[in-house]
Every structure is written in C-alpha cells, then in structure tokens.
DNA sequence: ACTGTCAAGGAGAAGC
DNA sequence: GCTTCTCCTTGACAGT
C-alpha cells in the first residue's frame, strides 16, 4: 500500500507485506496469515521510497493472500494512522491541503489520480471538504455551548468527528464569521429602515418649512406699504450698522422691516 | 455561465 | 516566539 506524495517530496510512504516475503528488519513483528498457523506469516513493514517504485503492492490489486479481513483492516487502519501522522508533519511546512478521509472514502482518497496529488508540479487541486450533516450537527451543538474551542475540546471533537483539529478550529472560526456577517446584515437592514424613516421625516419637515416661508411672506406683504416695495435701494449698505445688502436683494430688506414688527406677529402660527 | 456557499489559506494583531 | 484570533481572500463545488 502506497500513500500519495502529498507534499511534492517525490517520496512515498509505504506500508504492507514486503514484496520479497522476507523479514524486513529484526524488529519487524509478523502478522500470522491464520490465527492458528504461526508458521505462515506476513512481514508488514513501513518504508520510505521513491514515488512510483511500488515497494509494496496495493491491497486493491494484491493477490489473495488468505489474510483474514480483520487483519487486513487492522493493518490498513494502522497504516492510515501512520500516514496521518507523517502527513501532519509535512503539512505543517507545506501549503498542501489534506483532509482526513472518512469511512468508505479511505480507498478513494488513497487512490487519487497522479494529477490531483502532484502538488510539486503545481497542479494543485484543493479538495473541497464537505462536512456531513452529522458532523455539522455535532459542531453546531458544541458551538451553542461555546463559540470558541480550547485545545482540549478541539482534540476531542476532532477525534469524535474524524477530522483534523485544524479543521475543527477553522469550522469554529468560519462559524463565528458567519454569525458576525449575519449580525452586520441585520444591522444594515435596521439602518436602511431608519434611513428611510428619517428621509420621510425630513421631507415632511421641508414641506412645513416651505409653508411657513409662504405664510411669512404673505404677512410681510400685508404689513409693507405698496409704495415702499417699489423703492429701489439708494445705497448698498445700512447707514447705521454698515452691513451690505446681499446681491440681488433689496434694501430696506425684509429683516429691516421685520425688526420694527412685534415678535409675536412674526412667530409662525400653528398650521390648521 | 453565473452565483452563492463554505472550507481553507494567509496576513497581521493581540495575549501569553 | 508561539498560539489563537479576526479579517479578507481564494478555490472547489453545487444549484440555477
């Protein structure tokens, strides 16, 4: 069984019965082919070799050795664990993305095509991990209790969900980000509604101002004698205060006259 | 083809 | 210096 070259090392981690059938090294522990048969054994061995040299036969294409399914499964499990450990070492210094294969994906993940696994030659294809409903529900449950995870909880969850601790961490980070994003969305909607309300209020007040202006003008017209309204300003500045008249404006200005009108008459009256 | 979703990468900040 | 966080971005994939 060979594992993919995840990190462009061009090296391959292999696990399985040796192709020669010989004891690979002195510390190797034999796996009996049959529970009661101590004479016929396989010599499982872990080795590092060049990619594609086929140090070990894939279990998928291996001839029927008679090895019990249970034993084969055990061997595969151990090998996957080893692969996981070794990969984690490489992944810490690599941008290659790996995921923990789950259940029936084990073989599929191990047997990925050369193109997909060859990150060394820049044919990188990040595998999209889709968490299962069960995994999500467990994560959600944990998130409800605490929106952050401490290292211990992370490890526990990772083990329980058969994920990498890093994946659990990332899920929590993204989950918090989604909550924040949703909150921002809600706040944005609230601000929009407030803006609309204020706009409406502003429009209503503008109308009120226009009405008051018209009312004020009408009152001034009543109080100002018609002959005065026709007088052209003989000067551009007030002789007493020295203030100049605004361009286009008339003098005596309305404020000039207004100053001589009792304040009570100038104040706007409530609209009927 | 386009768009939305979401796991993951990376930079930078904070806390220890 | 390490870990963990936030923020922003990227890329795979599914739905339309």
Short mmCIF file of C-alpha atoms (C1' of nucleotides) in Angstrom, two decimals:
data_model
loop_
_atom_site.label_atom_id
_atom_site.label_comp_id
_atom_site.label_asym_id
_atom_site.label_seq_id
_atom_site.Cartn_x
_atom_site.Cartn_y
_atom_site.Cartn_z
CA UNK A 1 0.00 0.00 0.00
CA UNK A 2 1.47 3.34 -1.06
CA UNK A 3 0.33 6.76 0.02
CA UNK A 4 0.16 9.77 -2.27
CA UNK A 5 3.00 12.21 -2.45
CA UNK A 6 1.04 14.95 -0.72
CA UNK A 7 3.83 17.37 -0.37
CA UNK A 8 5.86 17.07 -3.53
CA UNK A 9 8.63 15.29 -1.75
CA UNK A 10 8.71 12.74 -4.59
CA UNK A 11 8.95 10.28 -1.77
CA UNK A 12 6.45 7.63 -0.94
CA UNK A 13 5.47 6.18 2.37
CA UNK A 14 4.66 2.54 2.00
CA UNK A 15 3.04 0.01 4.26
CA UNK A 16 2.26 -3.61 3.66
CA UNK A 17 3.72 -7.06 3.33
CA UNK A 18 7.20 -6.96 1.90
CA UNK A 19 7.34 -7.94 -1.75
CA UNK A 20 10.09 -10.44 -1.07
CA UNK A 21 8.26 -12.12 1.76
CA UNK A 22 11.44 -11.82 3.81
CA UNK A 23 11.69 -10.34 7.27
CA UNK A 24 12.47 -6.67 6.55
CA UNK A 25 14.36 -5.99 9.73
CA UNK A 26 14.98 -7.56 13.09
CA UNK A 27 12.30 -5.63 14.94
CA UNK A 28 9.57 -6.45 12.45
CA UNK A 29 6.53 -8.10 14.01
CA UNK A 30 4.98 -10.84 11.88
CA UNK A 31 1.24 -10.97 11.12
CA UNK A 32 0.01 -14.59 11.02
CA UNK A 33 -1.91 -15.48 7.92
CA UNK A 34 -4.12 -17.66 10.02
CA UNK A 35 -4.87 -17.39 13.72
CA UNK A 36 -3.74 -20.94 14.42
CA UNK A 37 -0.97 -21.01 11.94
CA UNK A 38 2.18 -19.49 13.34
CA UNK A 39 4.36 -20.80 10.52
CA UNK A 40 2.88 -18.79 7.66
CA UNK A 41 3.21 -15.12 8.29
CA UNK A 42 3.41 -11.79 6.51
CA UNK A 43 6.06 -9.22 7.29
CA UNK A 44 4.42 -5.85 7.38
CA UNK A 45 6.82 -3.03 7.00
CA UNK A 46 6.77 0.72 6.75
CA UNK A 47 9.26 2.22 4.37
CA UNK A 48 10.07 5.37 2.58
CA UNK A 49 10.92 5.11 -1.08
CA UNK A 50 10.84 6.97 -4.37
CA UNK A 51 7.39 7.73 -5.70
CA UNK A 52 6.01 5.12 -8.03
CA UNK A 53 8.64 2.49 -7.37
CA UNK A 54 5.95 0.21 -5.99
CA UNK A 55 7.78 -1.01 -2.96
CA UNK A 56 4.52 -2.56 -1.80
CA UNK A 57 1.63 -3.97 -3.67
CA UNK A 58 -1.60 -2.14 -3.33
CA UNK A 59 -4.11 -4.09 -1.30
CA UNK A 60 -6.59 -3.46 -4.06
CA UNK A 61 -4.56 -5.41 -6.56
CA UNK A 62 -2.84 -7.77 -4.18
CA UNK A 63 -3.38 -11.43 -4.85
CA UNK A 64 -5.49 -13.30 -2.38
CA UNK A 65 -3.04 -13.98 0.40
CA UNK A 66 -5.56 -15.65 2.62
CA UNK A 67 -5.08 -12.93 5.19
CA UNK A 68 -8.18 -12.54 7.31
CA UNK A 69 -10.26 -9.45 6.53
CA UNK A 70 -9.98 -8.34 10.08
CA UNK A 71 -6.23 -8.43 10.00
CA UNK A 72 -6.14 -6.62 6.73
CA UNK A 73 -8.42 -3.96 8.14
CA UNK A 74 -6.22 -3.65 11.20
CA UNK A 75 -3.15 -3.28 9.06
CA UNK A 76 -4.86 -0.67 6.93
CA UNK A 77 -6.04 1.22 10.00
CA UNK A 78 -2.58 1.31 11.44
CA UNK A 79 -1.16 2.41 8.14
CA UNK A 80 -3.72 5.18 7.82
CA UNK A 81 -2.83 6.37 11.29
CA UNK A 82 0.84 6.39 10.34
CA UNK A 83 0.05 8.19 7.14
CA UNK A 84 -1.89 10.76 9.08
CA UNK A 85 0.97 11.37 11.48
CA UNK A 86 3.57 11.66 8.74
CA UNK A 87 1.33 13.88 6.64
CA UNK A 88 0.76 16.18 9.56
CA UNK A 89 4.49 16.64 9.92
CA UNK A 90 4.81 17.57 6.24
CA UNK A 91 1.68 19.65 6.19
CA UNK A 92 2.97 21.89 8.92
CA UNK A 93 5.55 23.24 6.49
CA UNK A 94 3.55 22.95 3.33
CA UNK A 95 0.65 24.65 1.65
CA UNK A 96 -0.76 21.34 0.50
CA UNK A 97 -4.26 20.73 1.72
CA UNK A 98 -5.04 17.41 3.24
CA UNK A 99 -8.11 16.03 4.85
CA UNK A 100 -8.78 13.08 6.99
CA UNK A 101 -10.54 10.53 4.84
CA UNK A 102 -13.66 9.13 6.31
CA UNK A 103 -15.31 5.74 6.16
CA UNK A 104 -15.71 4.42 2.65
CA UNK A 105 -13.62 7.24 1.27
CA UNK A 106 -10.46 5.69 2.59
CA UNK A 107 -9.59 3.78 -0.53
CA UNK A 108 -10.84 6.54 -2.80
CA UNK A 109 -8.64 9.11 -1.12
CA UNK A 110 -5.63 6.90 -1.21
CA UNK A 111 -6.15 6.09 -4.85
CA UNK A 112 -6.39 9.63 -6.16
CA UNK A 113 -5.05 10.29 -9.63
CA UNK A 114 -1.49 11.42 -10.15
CA UNK A 115 -2.66 14.76 -11.46
CA UNK A 116 -4.52 15.58 -8.31
CA UNK A 117 -1.83 14.56 -5.92
CA UNK A 118 1.08 16.14 -7.69
CA UNK A 119 1.32 19.44 -5.90
CA UNK A 120 5.04 19.55 -6.53
CA UNK A 121 4.49 20.23 -10.21
CA UNK A 122 1.99 22.94 -9.33
CA UNK A 123 -1.04 21.01 -10.48
CA UNK A 124 -2.68 21.82 -7.21
CA UNK A 125 -6.29 20.87 -6.81
CA UNK A 126 -7.67 21.64 -3.43
CA UNK A 127 -10.19 19.02 -2.45
CA UNK A 128 -13.34 20.56 -1.13
CA UNK A 129 -14.30 19.10 2.17
CA UNK A 130 -18.00 18.82 2.76
CA UNK A 131 -18.83 18.11 6.35
CA UNK A 132 -21.57 15.58 6.83
CA UNK A 133 -24.87 16.54 8.45
CA UNK A 134 -23.93 14.55 11.49
CA UNK A 135 -20.59 16.30 11.80
CA UNK A 136 -22.24 19.69 11.41
CA UNK A 137 -24.90 18.94 13.97
CA UNK A 138 -22.26 17.92 16.50
CA UNK A 139 -20.22 21.01 15.75
CA UNK A 140 -23.32 23.19 15.99
CA UNK A 141 -24.18 21.64 19.33
CA UNK A 142 -20.71 22.38 20.58
CA UNK A 143 -20.86 25.89 19.16
CA UNK A 144 -24.09 26.58 21.05
CA UNK A 145 -22.32 25.74 24.28
CA UNK A 146 -19.17 27.71 23.46
CA UNK A 147 -18.42 29.79 20.40
CA UNK A 148 -14.72 29.08 20.87
CA UNK A 149 -12.87 25.83 21.50
CA UNK A 150 -9.93 25.29 23.73
CA UNK A 151 -7.19 22.89 22.59
CA UNK A 152 -8.64 20.02 24.64
CA UNK A 153 -12.14 20.41 23.22
CA UNK A 154 -10.67 20.75 19.76
CA UNK A 155 -8.79 17.50 20.10
CA UNK A 156 -11.86 15.73 21.46
CA UNK A 157 -14.11 17.00 18.71
CA UNK A 158 -11.55 16.18 16.05
CA UNK A 159 -11.25 12.64 17.31
CA UNK A 160 -15.00 12.26 17.57
CA UNK A 161 -15.68 13.66 14.11
CA UNK A 162 -12.63 12.06 12.50
CA UNK A 163 -11.34 15.43 11.43
CA UNK A 164 -8.10 17.27 11.94
CA UNK A 165 -8.02 19.60 14.95
CA UNK A 166 -7.18 22.33 12.48
CA UNK A 167 -10.42 21.62 10.61
CA UNK A 168 -12.42 21.91 13.82
CA UNK A 169 -10.65 25.18 14.55
CA UNK A 170 -11.37 26.50 11.07
CA UNK A 171 -15.00 25.50 11.32
CA UNK A 172 -15.39 27.48 14.53
CA UNK A 173 -13.63 30.46 13.03
CA UNK A 174 -15.84 30.44 9.97
CA UNK A 175 -18.93 29.86 12.09
CA UNK A 176 -18.12 32.94 14.16
CA UNK A 177 -17.51 34.88 10.97
CA UNK A 178 -20.90 33.81 9.61
CA UNK A 179 -22.63 34.95 12.79
CA UNK A 180 -20.89 38.29 12.58
CA UNK A 181 -21.78 38.62 8.94
CA UNK A 182 -25.41 37.89 9.74
CA UNK A 183 -25.38 40.46 12.52
CA UNK A 184 -23.92 43.03 10.16
CA UNK A 185 -26.65 42.20 7.68
CA UNK A 186 -29.34 42.69 10.32
CA UNK A 187 -27.76 45.96 11.44
CA UNK A 188 -27.55 47.10 7.85
CA UNK A 189 -31.26 46.38 7.35
CA UNK A 190 -32.10 48.29 10.53
CA UNK A 191 -30.03 51.26 9.38
CA UNK A 192 -31.75 51.19 6.00
CA UNK A 193 -35.16 51.31 7.65
CA UNK A 194 -34.02 54.13 9.96
CA UNK A 195 -32.68 56.00 6.95
CA UNK A 196 -36.00 55.65 5.16
CA UNK A 197 -37.89 56.88 8.24
CA UNK A 198 -35.57 59.86 8.61
CA UNK A 199 -35.89 60.66 4.92
CA UNK A 200 -39.64 60.65 5.24
CA UNK A 201 -39.48 62.87 8.29
CA UNK A 202 -37.07 65.19 6.53
CA UNK A 203 -39.41 65.52 3.56
CA UNK A 204 -42.32 66.33 5.85
CA UNK A 205 -40.30 68.98 7.69
CA UNK A 206 -39.15 70.55 4.40
CA UNK A 207 -42.77 70.89 3.34
CA UNK A 208 -43.57 72.52 6.64
CA UNK A 209 -40.70 74.97 6.18
CA UNK A 210 -41.99 75.90 2.71
CA UNK A 211 -45.47 76.52 4.06
CA UNK A 212 -44.08 78.68 6.85
CA UNK A 213 -41.98 80.66 4.39
CA UNK A 214 -45.02 81.36 2.24
CA UNK A 215 -47.00 82.34 5.28
CA UNK A 216 -44.25 84.65 6.44
CA UNK A 217 -44.03 86.31 3.02
CA UNK A 218 -47.76 86.82 2.92
CA UNK A 219 -47.69 88.53 6.29
CA UNK A 220 -44.84 90.79 5.28
CA UNK A 221 -46.70 91.79 2.12
CA UNK A 222 -49.65 92.85 4.23
CA UNK A 223 -47.51 94.94 6.55
CA UNK A 224 -45.33 96.59 3.92
CA UNK A 225 -46.97 99.59 2.19
CA UNK A 226 -47.06 99.05 -1.60
CA UNK A 227 -45.11 102.24 -2.39
CA UNK A 228 -42.19 101.07 -0.21
CA UNK A 229 -41.99 97.77 -2.02
CA UNK A 230 -41.30 99.64 -5.29
CA UNK A 231 -38.49 101.77 -3.92
CA UNK A 232 -35.09 100.93 -5.39
CA UNK A 233 -32.32 100.85 -2.86
CA UNK A 234 -30.41 104.14 -2.98
CA UNK A 235 -27.47 102.59 -1.16
CA UNK A 236 -25.97 99.21 -0.73
CA UNK A 237 -25.10 99.36 2.94
CA UNK A 238 -27.04 100.10 6.07
CA UNK A 239 -26.17 103.56 7.26
CA UNK A 240 -26.35 102.55 10.90
CA UNK A 241 -24.69 99.15 11.11
CA UNK A 242 -22.72 99.28 7.85
CA UNK A 243 -23.94 95.83 6.74
CA UNK A 244 -24.02 95.49 2.99
CA UNK A 245 -27.11 94.26 1.18
CA UNK A 246 -26.78 90.88 -0.45
CA UNK A 247 -26.50 90.90 -4.20
CA UNK A 248 -29.88 90.82 -5.82
CA UNK A 249 -31.52 91.70 -2.55
CA UNK A 250 -33.49 94.82 -1.73
CA UNK A 251 -32.90 97.44 0.86
CA UNK A 252 -34.62 98.15 3.10
CA UNK A 253 -34.65 94.38 3.49
CA UNK A 254 -37.45 92.35 4.94
CA UNK A 255 -35.38 91.86 8.07
CA UNK A 256 -35.00 95.62 8.29
CA UNK A 257 -38.77 95.94 8.42
CA UNK A 258 -39.19 92.85 10.48
CA UNK A 259 -37.10 94.38 13.22
CA UNK A 260 -39.77 97.02 13.65
CA UNK A 261 -42.59 94.46 13.82
CA UNK A 262 -43.55 92.94 17.18
CA UNK A 263 -42.07 89.49 17.56
CA UNK A 264 -45.40 87.90 18.41
CA UNK A 265 -46.64 88.76 14.92
CA UNK A 266 -43.65 87.18 13.22
CA UNK A 267 -43.74 83.87 15.01
CA UNK A 268 -45.24 81.13 12.89
CA UNK A 269 -48.74 80.19 13.81
CA UNK A 270 -49.65 76.52 14.17
CA UNK A 271 -50.87 75.01 10.94
CA UNK A 272 -54.52 74.25 10.85
"C1'" DA B 1 -22.13 30.76 -17.44
"C1'" DC B 2 -23.17 32.67 -13.34
"C1'" DT B 3 -23.80 32.87 -8.40
"C1'" DG B 4 -23.84 31.51 -3.59
"C1'" DT B 5 -21.82 28.78 -0.04
"C1'" DC B 6 -18.20 27.30 2.70
"C1'" DA B 7 -13.63 25.10 3.92
"C1'" DA B 8 -9.26 26.68 3.93
"C1'" DG B 9 -5.10 29.93 3.14
"C1'" DG B 10 -2.60 33.94 4.60
"C1'" DA B 11 -1.55 38.44 6.81
"C1'" DG B 12 -1.44 40.91 10.79
"C1'" DA B 13 -2.69 41.82 15.69
"C1'" DA B 14 -3.13 40.50 20.49
"C1'" DG B 15 -2.10 37.89 24.51
"C1'" DC B 16 0.90 34.93 26.96
"C1'" DG C 1 8.40 33.04 19.82
"C1'" DC C 2 4.21 30.68 19.86
"C1'" DT C 3 -0.72 30.33 19.66
"C1'" DT C 4 -5.05 31.98 18.55
"C1'" DC C 5 -7.80 35.33 16.92
"C1'" DT C 6 -10.03 38.43 13.19
"C1'" DC C 7 -10.36 39.85 8.63
"C1'" DC C 8 -10.08 39.21 3.93
"C1'" DT C 9 -9.41 36.28 0.09
"C1'" DT C 10 -9.24 32.03 -2.63
"C1'" DG C 11 -10.87 27.99 -4.71
"C1'" DA C 12 -13.99 23.91 -5.08
"C1'" DC C 13 -18.38 22.70 -5.69
"C1'" DA C 14 -23.46 22.74 -6.04
"C1'" DG C 15 -27.53 24.88 -7.66
"C1'" DT C 16 -29.76 27.75 -11.12
#
